[in-house]
Amino acid sequence: MKQSFTDFAVCGGVPEFTAPLVVGRPNELPRESFLAKIEAVLDSGHLTNGGPMVAEFERQIAEWLDVKHVVAVCNGTAALQIMIMACNLSGEVIIPSMTFIATAHALQWIGLTPVFADIDPETHTLQPDSVERCITQRTSAILGVHLWGNPCDVDELSLLAHQHDLKLLFDASHGFGCSYGMRPIGSLGDAEAFSFHATKVMHSVEGGAVVTNNDTIAERCRLMRNFGITGLTQIESLGINAKMSELSAAAGLTSLETVPQLIRHNANNLALYQLHLQHINGLTVCLPSEKHSSNGNYVVIRVDENRFGLSRDEIVLILRTEGVFARAYFSPGCHNAPPYAGNPIHTPVKLQTTEGLLTTIMQLPTGGTVNELEIKRISELLTSIKQQAPHLRQIIQAPNANRHPLDNSAGSKTLVHEPHSTDQLVTRHLAHRVLSTTAQ
Ligand code: T4K
């Protein structure tokens, strides 16, 4: 526990963690099991192009998700693109802006127009009323994102899709092992796309899949991931190379073995954060709804700057200097990023909730590599940050970051609070430290 503001790394103190804790550290693959599978791949001589590991991976995922078809591909972005192409979409597709940029880019890259609708303040997923206001003659689909593993409002979105004759698709990149009521994420809408990137609860290092109960969509996806080729040489459709390799499938199969235990571990981590942080005025742990089940892969905290005394970006900066690499996902939001920023075609409605969340939520480390003691220490650190908030704000915002916060020689204008992005703040802080060290 840091007793004084001078104990903080931003003031020259010793960082709480010398080995940084990050959001997204890959969950470990049990070594023996993984190596055995690698040996099997090497012995088979079948490294890619529809080998037995990928087939087994697809079979096991289908069983997990209770879905008819699983088409494994090389990453989540490819899964999104192949799913979209297989559904013959055109014109505009409605998505949230609060998502990883890949959701929007996957559409834009293949000539479709992402249109951003607002989200629900509790679940951070598409808000059906806002979606309805975005629907035009050009709309061909709704692409919801089960953000942080929170399922979208599938019933309401299905109704909208049905009424307007739209496809309903989901970016399920965060959703492996989660459910919508009793139905696993993966079995919803016309089709869903998963990412099995190394940062996900279940991963194949890089990888993804389109999952669907629709035979036609599945068949098109299978063709498209392999250049549109059937048999040895027959070309049936447009396609690309989006195949998953046998080594990725070996990693995925190994990772699958760990999922039940990881979900329990993440649930425990989330409960510990909730226990330790609930008394800190200005911080709220965003808990998943009890109606659904979650994989707990993201610990999302909402910051109330007025009550806490520091903004989200200031807290993230201080945490990072202490070795806790909190994230500000998905700031600045797709609609504020190129090539979408400033083009009104992408933002027909007000994104009020999205804008509010983009500047106030942060993610803290969790996953298989983060333990109980580390969560306690992160929570104590946040308690100390809250206690020393006024001093820490003065340090961060001072033109010379190494100035003692009680040194008022620069006058009160050093306390003026301007909004800064987390990265600007980190860069500014580090630059000040380098400059003042050089000057000494
Ligand atoms: N849709 C959604 C909603 C998504 O979240 C994503 C991906 C996609 C679509 C697209 O799926 P993919 O095409 O990526 O399969 C990461 C991931 O690269 C990305 O997959 C993920 N979402 C996104 C939320 O997070 P970054 O740029 O934030 O990751 P990065 O490199 O900063 O890594 C996170 C932390 O983990 C770092 O502190 C370093 C640590 N790390 C990471 C890796 C990969 C390690 O310690 N070891 C590692 O091997 O994007």
Coordinates of N, CA, C and O in Angstrom, one line a residue, residues 9 47 114 131 187 189 204 211 221 225 243 279 306 329 338 346 392 408 421:
A9 N 5.3 5.8 -8.7 CA 6.3 5.9 -9.7 C 6.3 7.2 -10.5 O 7.3 7.7 -10.9
L47 N 0.6 -30.3 -43.0 CA 0.8 -29.1 -42.2 C -0.3 -28.1 -42.3 O -0.6 -27.3 -41.4
P114 N -19.9 0.4 -43.1 CA -20.3 0.3 -41.7 C -21.1 1.5 -41.2 O -20.6 2.6 -41.4
V131 N -30.5 1.0 -33.5 CA -30.3 0.2 -34.7 C -31.5 0.5 -35.7 O -31.2 0.8 -36.8
S187 N -24.4 -20.0 -31.6 CA -25.6 -20.6 -32.3 C -26.7 -19.6 -32.6 O -27.8 -20.0 -32.8
G189 N -28.4 -16.0 -34.5 CA -28.5 -15.3 -35.8 C -28.3 -16.2 -37.0 O -28.4 -17.4 -36.9
S204 N -5.9 -20.2 -30.6 CA -5.1 -21.1 -31.5 C -3.9 -20.3 -31.9 O -3.5 -20.4 -33.1
V211 N -19.3 -19.8 -37.6 CA -20.1 -20.9 -37.1 C -21.6 -20.6 -37.5 O -22.0 -19.5 -37.4
C221 N -18.7 -20.6 -47.1 CA -17.5 -20.2 -46.3 C -16.4 -21.2 -46.6 O -15.2 -20.8 -46.7
R225 N -12.7 -20.0 -48.1 CA -11.5 -19.9 -47.3 C -10.4 -20.6 -48.1 O -9.2 -20.5 -47.8
K243 N -7.2 -20.3 -44.7 CA -7.2 -21.6 -44.1 C -6.5 -21.5 -42.7 O -5.5 -20.8 -42.6
H279 N -15.7 -0.6 -2.6 CA -15.8 0.5 -1.6 C -15.1 1.7 -2.2 O -15.1 2.8 -1.5
N306 N -15.7 12.6 -11.4 CA -16.0 13.6 -10.3 C -15.9 12.9 -9.0 O -15.4 13.5 -8.0
Y329 N -9.7 0.1 -23.9 CA -10.5 -0.5 -25.0 C -11.9 0.1 -25.1 O -12.5 0.2 -24.0
P338 N -9.9 6.9 -38.5 CA -9.9 6.8 -39.9 C -10.2 5.4 -40.4 O -9.9 4.5 -39.7
H346 N -21.4 7.3 -41.9 CA -21.2 6.3 -40.9 C -22.0 6.5 -39.6 O -22.1 5.6 -38.8
L392 N -1.7 13.5 -7.2 CA -1.3 12.8 -8.4 C -1.7 13.6 -9.7 O -1.0 13.7 -10.6
N408 N 4.0 25.3 -5.5 CA 3.0 26.1 -6.3 C 3.7 27.2 -7.1 O 3.0 28.1 -7.6
S421 N -5.7 11.9 -24.4 CA -5.8 10.5 -24.6 C -4.8 9.8 -23.7 O -3.8 10.5 -23.3

